[in-house]
Coordinates of C-alpha atoms and ligand atoms in Angstrom, one line a residue:
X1 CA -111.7 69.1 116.6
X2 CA -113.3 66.6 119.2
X3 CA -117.0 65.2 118.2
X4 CA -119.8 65.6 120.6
X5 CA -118.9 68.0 123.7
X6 CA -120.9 68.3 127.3
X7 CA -121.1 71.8 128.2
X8 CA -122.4 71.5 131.5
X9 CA -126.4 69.9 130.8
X10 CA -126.3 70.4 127.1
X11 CA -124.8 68.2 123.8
X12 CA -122.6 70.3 121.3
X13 CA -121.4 69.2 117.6
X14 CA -118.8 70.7 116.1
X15 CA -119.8 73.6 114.2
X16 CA -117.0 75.9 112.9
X17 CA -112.8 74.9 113.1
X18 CA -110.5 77.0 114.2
X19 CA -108.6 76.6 111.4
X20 CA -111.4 77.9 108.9
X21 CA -111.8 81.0 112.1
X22 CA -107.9 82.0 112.3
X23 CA -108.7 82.6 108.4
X24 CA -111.7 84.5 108.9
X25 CA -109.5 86.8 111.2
X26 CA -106.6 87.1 108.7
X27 CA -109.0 88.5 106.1
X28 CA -110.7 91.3 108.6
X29 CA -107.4 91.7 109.8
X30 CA -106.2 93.0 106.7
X31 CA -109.4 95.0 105.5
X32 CA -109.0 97.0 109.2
X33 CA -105.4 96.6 108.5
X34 CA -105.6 98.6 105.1
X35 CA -108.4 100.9 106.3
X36 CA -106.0 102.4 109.0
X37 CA -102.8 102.1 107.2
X38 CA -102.8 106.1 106.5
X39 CA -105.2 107.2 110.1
X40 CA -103.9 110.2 111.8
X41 CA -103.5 109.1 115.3
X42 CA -104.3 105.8 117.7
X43 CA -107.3 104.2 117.8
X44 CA -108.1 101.8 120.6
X45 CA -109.1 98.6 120.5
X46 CA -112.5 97.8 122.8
X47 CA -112.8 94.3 123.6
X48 CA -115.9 93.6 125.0
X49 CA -115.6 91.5 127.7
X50 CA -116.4 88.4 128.4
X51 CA -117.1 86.6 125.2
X52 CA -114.7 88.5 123.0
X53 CA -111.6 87.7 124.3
X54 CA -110.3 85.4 122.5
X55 CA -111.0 87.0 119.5
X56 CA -109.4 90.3 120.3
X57 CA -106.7 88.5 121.2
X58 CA -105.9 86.5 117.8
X59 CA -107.3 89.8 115.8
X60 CA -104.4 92.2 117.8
X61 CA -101.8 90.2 116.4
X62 CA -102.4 90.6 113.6
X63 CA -103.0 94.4 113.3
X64 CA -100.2 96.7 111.9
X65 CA -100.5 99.8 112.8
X66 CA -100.4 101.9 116.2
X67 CA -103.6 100.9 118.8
X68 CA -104.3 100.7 122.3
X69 CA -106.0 97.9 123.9
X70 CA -109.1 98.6 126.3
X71 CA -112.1 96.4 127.5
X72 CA -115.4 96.9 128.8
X73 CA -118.6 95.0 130.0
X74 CA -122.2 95.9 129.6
X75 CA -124.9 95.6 132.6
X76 CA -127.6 93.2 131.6
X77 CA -130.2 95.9 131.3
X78 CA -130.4 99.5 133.0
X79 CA -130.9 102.9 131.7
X80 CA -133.7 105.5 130.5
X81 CA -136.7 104.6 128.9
X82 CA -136.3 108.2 126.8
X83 CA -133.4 106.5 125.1
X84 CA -134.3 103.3 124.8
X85 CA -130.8 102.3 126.0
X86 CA -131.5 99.3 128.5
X87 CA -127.1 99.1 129.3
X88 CA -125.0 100.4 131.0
X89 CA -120.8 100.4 130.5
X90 CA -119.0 99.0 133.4
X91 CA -115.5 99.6 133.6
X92 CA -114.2 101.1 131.0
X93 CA -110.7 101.1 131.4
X94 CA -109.7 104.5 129.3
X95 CA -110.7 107.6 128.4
X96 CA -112.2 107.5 124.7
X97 CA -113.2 111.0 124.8
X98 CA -112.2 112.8 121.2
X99 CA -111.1 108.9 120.4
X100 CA -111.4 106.0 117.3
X101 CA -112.7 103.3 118.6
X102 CA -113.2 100.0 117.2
X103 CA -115.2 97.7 119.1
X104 CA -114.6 94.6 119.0
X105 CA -117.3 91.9 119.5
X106 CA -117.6 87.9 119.9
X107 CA -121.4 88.1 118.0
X108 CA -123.7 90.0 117.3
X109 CA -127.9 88.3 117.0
X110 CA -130.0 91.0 116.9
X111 CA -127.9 93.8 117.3
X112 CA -129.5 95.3 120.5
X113 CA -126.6 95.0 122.6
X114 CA -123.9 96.6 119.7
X115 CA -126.2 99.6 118.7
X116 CA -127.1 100.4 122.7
X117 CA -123.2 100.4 123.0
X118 CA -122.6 102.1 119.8
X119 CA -124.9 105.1 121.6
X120 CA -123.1 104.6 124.6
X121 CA -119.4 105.5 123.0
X122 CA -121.1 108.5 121.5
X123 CA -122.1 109.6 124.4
X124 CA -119.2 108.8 126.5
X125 CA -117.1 111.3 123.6
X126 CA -115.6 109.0 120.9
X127 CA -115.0 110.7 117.3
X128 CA -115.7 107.6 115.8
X129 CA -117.1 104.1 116.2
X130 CA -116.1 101.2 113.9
X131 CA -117.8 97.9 114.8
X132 CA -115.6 94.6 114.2
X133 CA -117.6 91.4 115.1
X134 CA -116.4 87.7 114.7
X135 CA -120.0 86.4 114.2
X136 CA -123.0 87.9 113.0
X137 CA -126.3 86.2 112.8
X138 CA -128.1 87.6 109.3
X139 CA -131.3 86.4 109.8
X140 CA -131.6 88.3 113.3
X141 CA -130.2 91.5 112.8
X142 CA -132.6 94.1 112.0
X143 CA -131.2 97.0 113.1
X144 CA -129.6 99.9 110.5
X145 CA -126.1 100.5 112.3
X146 CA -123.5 99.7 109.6
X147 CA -121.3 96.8 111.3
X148 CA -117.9 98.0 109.8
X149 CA -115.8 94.7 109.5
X150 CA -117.8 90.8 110.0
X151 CA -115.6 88.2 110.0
X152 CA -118.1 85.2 109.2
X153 CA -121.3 85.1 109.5
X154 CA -123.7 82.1 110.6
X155 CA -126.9 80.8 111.0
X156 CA -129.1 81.8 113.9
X157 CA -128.2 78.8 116.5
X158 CA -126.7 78.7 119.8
X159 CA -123.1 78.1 119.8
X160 CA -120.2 77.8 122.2
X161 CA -116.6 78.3 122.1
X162 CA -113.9 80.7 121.5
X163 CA -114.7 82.7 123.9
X164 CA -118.8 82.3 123.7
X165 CA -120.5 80.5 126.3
X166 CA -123.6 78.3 127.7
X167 CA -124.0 79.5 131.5
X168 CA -120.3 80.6 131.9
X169 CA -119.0 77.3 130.7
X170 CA -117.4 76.1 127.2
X171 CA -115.6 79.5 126.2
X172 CA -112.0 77.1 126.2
X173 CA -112.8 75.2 123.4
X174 CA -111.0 76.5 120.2
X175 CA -113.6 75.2 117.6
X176 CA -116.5 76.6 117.5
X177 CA -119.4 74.2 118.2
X178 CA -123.2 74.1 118.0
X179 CA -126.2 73.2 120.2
X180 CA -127.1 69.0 119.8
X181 CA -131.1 69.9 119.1
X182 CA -131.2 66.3 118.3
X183 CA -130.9 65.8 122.4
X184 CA -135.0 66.3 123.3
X185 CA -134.3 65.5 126.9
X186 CA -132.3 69.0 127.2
X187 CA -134.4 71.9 125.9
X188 CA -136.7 73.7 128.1
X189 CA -140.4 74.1 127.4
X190 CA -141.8 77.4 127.3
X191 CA -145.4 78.8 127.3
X192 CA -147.3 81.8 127.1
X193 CA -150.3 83.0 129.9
X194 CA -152.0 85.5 127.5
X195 CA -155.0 87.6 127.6
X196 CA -156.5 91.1 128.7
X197 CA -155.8 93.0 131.5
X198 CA -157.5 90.9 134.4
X199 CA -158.2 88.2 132.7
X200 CA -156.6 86.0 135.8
X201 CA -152.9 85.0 134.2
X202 CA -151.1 86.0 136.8
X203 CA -153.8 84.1 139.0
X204 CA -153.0 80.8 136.8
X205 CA -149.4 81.3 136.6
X206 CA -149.0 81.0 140.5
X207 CA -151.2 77.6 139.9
X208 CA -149.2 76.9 137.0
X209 CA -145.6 77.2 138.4
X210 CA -146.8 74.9 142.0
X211 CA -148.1 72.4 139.8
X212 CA -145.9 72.1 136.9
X213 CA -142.6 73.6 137.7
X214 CA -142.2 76.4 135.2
X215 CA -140.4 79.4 135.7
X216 CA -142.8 82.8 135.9
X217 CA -141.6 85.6 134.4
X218 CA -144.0 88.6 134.6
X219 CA -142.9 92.1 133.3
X220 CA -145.7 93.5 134.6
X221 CA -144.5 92.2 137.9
X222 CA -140.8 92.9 137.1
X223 CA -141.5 96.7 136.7
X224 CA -143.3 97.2 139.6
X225 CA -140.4 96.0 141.2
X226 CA -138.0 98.6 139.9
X227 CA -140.9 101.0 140.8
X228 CA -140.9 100.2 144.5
X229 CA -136.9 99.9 144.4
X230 CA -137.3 103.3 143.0
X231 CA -134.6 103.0 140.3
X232 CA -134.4 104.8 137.4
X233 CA -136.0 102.5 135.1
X234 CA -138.6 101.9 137.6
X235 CA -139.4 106.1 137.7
X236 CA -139.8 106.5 134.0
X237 CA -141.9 103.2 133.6
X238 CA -144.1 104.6 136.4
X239 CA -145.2 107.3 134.5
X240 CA -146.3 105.4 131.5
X241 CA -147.8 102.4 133.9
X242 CA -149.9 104.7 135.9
X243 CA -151.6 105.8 132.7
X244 CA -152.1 102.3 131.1
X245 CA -149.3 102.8 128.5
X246 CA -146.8 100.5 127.5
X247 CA -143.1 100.7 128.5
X248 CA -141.0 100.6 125.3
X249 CA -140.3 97.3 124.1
X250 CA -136.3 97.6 124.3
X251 CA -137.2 98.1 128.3
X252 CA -139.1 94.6 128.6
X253 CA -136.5 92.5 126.1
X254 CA -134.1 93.3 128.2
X255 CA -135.6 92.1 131.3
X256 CA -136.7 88.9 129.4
X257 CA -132.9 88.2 127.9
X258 CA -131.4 88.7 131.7
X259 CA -134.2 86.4 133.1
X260 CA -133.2 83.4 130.1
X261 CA -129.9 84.0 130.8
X262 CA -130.2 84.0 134.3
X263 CA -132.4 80.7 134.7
X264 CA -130.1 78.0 132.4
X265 CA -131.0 75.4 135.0
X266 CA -134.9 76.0 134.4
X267 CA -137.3 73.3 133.3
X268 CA -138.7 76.3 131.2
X269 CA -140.9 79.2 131.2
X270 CA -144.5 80.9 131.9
X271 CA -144.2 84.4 130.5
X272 CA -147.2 86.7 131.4
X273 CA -147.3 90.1 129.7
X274 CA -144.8 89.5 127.5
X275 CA -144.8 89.8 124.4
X276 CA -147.0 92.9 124.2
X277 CA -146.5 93.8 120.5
X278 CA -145.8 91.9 117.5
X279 CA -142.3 93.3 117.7
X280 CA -141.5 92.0 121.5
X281 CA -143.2 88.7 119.8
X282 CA -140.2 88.6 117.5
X283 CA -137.5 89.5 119.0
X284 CA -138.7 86.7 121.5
X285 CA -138.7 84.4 118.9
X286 CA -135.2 85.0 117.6
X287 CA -134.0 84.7 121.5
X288 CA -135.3 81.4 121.7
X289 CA -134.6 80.2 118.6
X290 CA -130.8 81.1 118.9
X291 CA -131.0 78.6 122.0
X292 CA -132.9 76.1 120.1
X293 CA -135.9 76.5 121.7
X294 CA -139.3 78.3 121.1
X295 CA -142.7 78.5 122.7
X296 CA -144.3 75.3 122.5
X297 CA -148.4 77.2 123.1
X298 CA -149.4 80.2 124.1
X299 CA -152.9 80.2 126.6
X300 CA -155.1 82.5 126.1
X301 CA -157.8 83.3 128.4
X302 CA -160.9 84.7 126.4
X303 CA -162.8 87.0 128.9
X304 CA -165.1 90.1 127.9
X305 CA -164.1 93.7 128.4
X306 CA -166.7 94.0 130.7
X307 CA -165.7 91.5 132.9
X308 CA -162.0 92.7 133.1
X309 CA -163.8 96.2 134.8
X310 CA -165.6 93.8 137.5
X311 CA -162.0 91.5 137.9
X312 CA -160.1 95.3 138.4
X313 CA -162.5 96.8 140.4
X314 CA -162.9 93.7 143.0
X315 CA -159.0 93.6 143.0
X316 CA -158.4 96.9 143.6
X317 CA -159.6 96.9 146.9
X318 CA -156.7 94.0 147.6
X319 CA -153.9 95.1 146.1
X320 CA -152.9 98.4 145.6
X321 CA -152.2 99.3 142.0
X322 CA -152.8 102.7 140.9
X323 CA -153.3 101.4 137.5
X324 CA -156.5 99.6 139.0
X325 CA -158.1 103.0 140.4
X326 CA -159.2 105.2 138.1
X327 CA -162.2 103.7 135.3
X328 CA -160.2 105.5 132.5
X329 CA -157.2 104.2 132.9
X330 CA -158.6 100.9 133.1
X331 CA -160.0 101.4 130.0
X332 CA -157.0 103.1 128.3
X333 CA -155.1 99.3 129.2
X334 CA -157.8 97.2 127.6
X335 CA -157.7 99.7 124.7
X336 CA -154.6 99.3 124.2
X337 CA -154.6 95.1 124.6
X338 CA -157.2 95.7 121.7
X339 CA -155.0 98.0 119.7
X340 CA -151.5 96.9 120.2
X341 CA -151.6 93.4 122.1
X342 CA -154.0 91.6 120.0
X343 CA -152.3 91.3 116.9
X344 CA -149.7 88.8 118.8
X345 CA -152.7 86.4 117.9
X346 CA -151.9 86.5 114.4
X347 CA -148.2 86.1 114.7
X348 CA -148.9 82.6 117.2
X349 CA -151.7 81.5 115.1
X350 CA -149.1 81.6 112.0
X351 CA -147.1 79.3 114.4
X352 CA -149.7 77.0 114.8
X353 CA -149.3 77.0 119.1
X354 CA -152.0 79.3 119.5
X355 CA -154.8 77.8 122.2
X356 CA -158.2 79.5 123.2
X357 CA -159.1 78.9 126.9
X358 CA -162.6 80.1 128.0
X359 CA -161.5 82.5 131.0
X360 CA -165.3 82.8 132.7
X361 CA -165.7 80.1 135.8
X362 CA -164.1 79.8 139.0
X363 CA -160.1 80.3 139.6
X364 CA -160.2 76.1 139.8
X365 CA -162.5 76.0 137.1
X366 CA -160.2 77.8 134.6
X367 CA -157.3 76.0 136.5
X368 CA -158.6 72.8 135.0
X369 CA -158.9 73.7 131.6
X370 CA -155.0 75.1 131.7
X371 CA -154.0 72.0 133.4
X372 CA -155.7 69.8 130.6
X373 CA -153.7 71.4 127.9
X374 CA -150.1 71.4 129.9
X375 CA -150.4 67.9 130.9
X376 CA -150.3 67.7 126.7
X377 CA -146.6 69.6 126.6
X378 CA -145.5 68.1 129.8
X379 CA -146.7 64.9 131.3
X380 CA -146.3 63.8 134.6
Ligands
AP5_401 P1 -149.4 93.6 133.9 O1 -149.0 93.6 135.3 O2 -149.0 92.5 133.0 O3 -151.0 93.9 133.9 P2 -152.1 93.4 132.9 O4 -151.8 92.8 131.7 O5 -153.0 94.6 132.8 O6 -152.7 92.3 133.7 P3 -153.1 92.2 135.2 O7 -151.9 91.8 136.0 O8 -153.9 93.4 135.5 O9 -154.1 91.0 135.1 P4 -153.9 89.4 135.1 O10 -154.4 88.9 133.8 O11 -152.6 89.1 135.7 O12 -155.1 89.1 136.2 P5 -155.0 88.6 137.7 O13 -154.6 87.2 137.7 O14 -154.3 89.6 138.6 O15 -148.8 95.0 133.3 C1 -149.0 96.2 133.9 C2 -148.4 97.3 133.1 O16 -147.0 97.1 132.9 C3 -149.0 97.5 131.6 O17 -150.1 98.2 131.6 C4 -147.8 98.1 131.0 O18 -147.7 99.5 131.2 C5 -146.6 97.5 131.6 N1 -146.1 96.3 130.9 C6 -146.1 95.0 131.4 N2 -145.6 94.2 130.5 C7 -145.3 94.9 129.4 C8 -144.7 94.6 128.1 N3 -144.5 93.3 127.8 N4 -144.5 95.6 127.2 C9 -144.8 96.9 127.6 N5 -145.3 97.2 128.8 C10 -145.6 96.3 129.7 O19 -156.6 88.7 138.0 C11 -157.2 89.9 138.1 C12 -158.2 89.8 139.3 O20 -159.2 88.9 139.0 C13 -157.6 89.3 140.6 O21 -158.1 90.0 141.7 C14 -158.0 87.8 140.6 O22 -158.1 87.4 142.0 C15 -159.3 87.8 139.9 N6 -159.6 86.6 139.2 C16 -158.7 85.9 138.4 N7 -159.3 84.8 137.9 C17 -160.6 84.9 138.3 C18 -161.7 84.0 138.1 N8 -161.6 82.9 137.3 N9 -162.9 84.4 138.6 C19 -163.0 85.5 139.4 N10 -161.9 86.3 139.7 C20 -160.8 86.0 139.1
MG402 MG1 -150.9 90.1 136.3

């Protein structure tokens, strides 16, 4: 196993040998092996594509009894917000329809992606859907699906190698290997713009990104995009948006995982609106974490309710956002900041990155208070 490895901007340490993984196999192997030894017909083997190849390959030698091979690949995030399935198969390349199907996955973190699929092969017709995963990260996975056959499992760090990858790159190594945190220079800085409806963080993040070079994210934004593109997604969210609802939190992780994974080259990022709940806050903790990274202050602007009505109000006859027309729905979105945004407080604050900004003053004014604190994180 070589020492230190460049995978394109980032340091990686060898982690896990191949020898101590072809092992790992040879034991699942046999547990599927003797588990199928007696099944009444062919199941098919569904390697999902890209990181998983390798390991479908070295697990199909080693199976003994009748299978077929297929793969797939998931979108990044589509789908109905009635379902809460944010995927969508592409390219299945056989029918599964009345079918055993064993999936057969690189890793599995939180388990978003393997239960949306496991719904997905329901749907599509399978009998039955075994899940077979090389890696599974313990600490993360909080969902209730029953993963059938792990071959190892690991802690929650960002690895590359047999078959996993950083940005594409690094899935032709053999040995598995780990992310260098010990390399400061590499990890991107992330941030939080947080605060009521109004309370200007989309009107500091526009500051924020020209002066310091972080990446915006808003989801707030990102759905009204879908809206106008009139996709699916962006129909359902309406409906929920134009009453000062939340969309479902599965709908807005998504959009956050495909905007990390998207953005490797970033120097880091400025979410606004996200997280929402104390659940988005986690699973955006685990995200980061698994890439060695995390969110180095959150900014929250501290304005009063009834200055959020004026901020609205004035805005509303700029832009046009139906959820800035009506008083009541205004005040259904800052009830629910109060009832189901707030609590993120607590979970920063436990953290120890939670910063209180006064959001009253001038645009500039405020600027210069959020400027102060950044320049902290990420000097000139
Ligand atoms: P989102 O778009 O995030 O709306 P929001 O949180 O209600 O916040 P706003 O965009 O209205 O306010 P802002 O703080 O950005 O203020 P701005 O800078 O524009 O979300 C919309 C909806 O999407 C949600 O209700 C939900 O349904 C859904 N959604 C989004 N994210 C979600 C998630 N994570 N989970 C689930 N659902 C999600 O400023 C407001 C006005 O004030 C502007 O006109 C501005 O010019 C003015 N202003 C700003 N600063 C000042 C100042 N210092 N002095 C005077 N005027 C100022
Ligand atoms: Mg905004």
């Amino acid at each position: 196993m070589e020492g230190r490895i460049l995978v394109k901007d980032r340091y990686f340490v060898p982690y896990i040998p191949y020898e101590r993984l072809e092992k790992a196999i040879d034991a699942v192997a046999e547990r599927i092996n003797h588990d199928f030894k007696h099944f009444n017909g062919t199941p098919i083997i569904l390697c999902v594509l890209n990181g998983s190849i390798l390991f479908t390959g070295e697990l199909m030698k080693r199976l003994t009894f009748p299978c077929e091979f297929s793969s797939i690949r998931l979108s990044s995030y589509e789908g109905t917000l009635s379902t809460g399935v944010t995927r969508k198969v592409l390219g299945l390349t056989s029918s599964i329809k009345g079918r055993t199907v064993i999936v057969v996955e690189d890793i599995v973190d939180t388990g978003k992606t393997i239960t949306d699929l496991h719904a997905l092969l329901l749907d599509a017709g399978a009998a039955d859907v075994k899940i077979c995963t090389m890696l599974l990260k313990p600490d993360v996975y909080k969902k209730d699906l029953k993963l059938d056959y792990v071959a190892m499992e690991i802690e929650n760090r960002f690895i590359v190698g047999f078959g996993l990858d950083y940005d594409q790159l690094g899935r032709n190594y053999k040995d598995i290997y780990i992310l260098d945190n010990s390399v400061e220079k590499t990890a991107m800085k992330h941030f939080l713009i947080f605060g009521p409806p109004g309370a200007g963080k989309g009107t500091q993040a526009a500051k924020i990104i020209d002066r310091f070079g972080l990446r915006h994210v808003s989801t707030g934004d990102l759905l009204r995009r879908e809206i106008a593109a009139g996709t699916p997604l962006g129909l359902q969210a309406k409906t929920l948006i134009d009453k000062g609802e939340l969309v479902p939190d599965s709908v807005v992780e998504g959009m956050i995982a495909s905007e990390l994974d998207n953005n490797p080259d970033a120097k880091g990022f400025i979410f606004d609106g996200f997280p929402r709940t104390t659940a988005q806050a986690e699973h955006l903790d685990a995200m980061l974490s698994a890439r060695g990274e995390k969110i180095n202050a959150v900014i929250s602007l501290m304005i009063p309710d009834e200055t959020v009505f004026e901020r609205i109000r004035h805005r509303a006859e700029i832009e046009n956002r139906v959820d800035d027309t009506k008083p009541e729905i205004i005040r259904n979105r800052i009830d629910t900041y109060h009832a189901k945004t707030e609590p993120v407080i607590a979970f920063y604050k436990g953290k120890g990155v939670y910063r209180e900004i006064d959001g009253l003053g001038t645009i500039d004014e405020v600027f210069g208070k959020v400027s102060a604190l950044l320049d902290e994180y990420l000097p000139a």
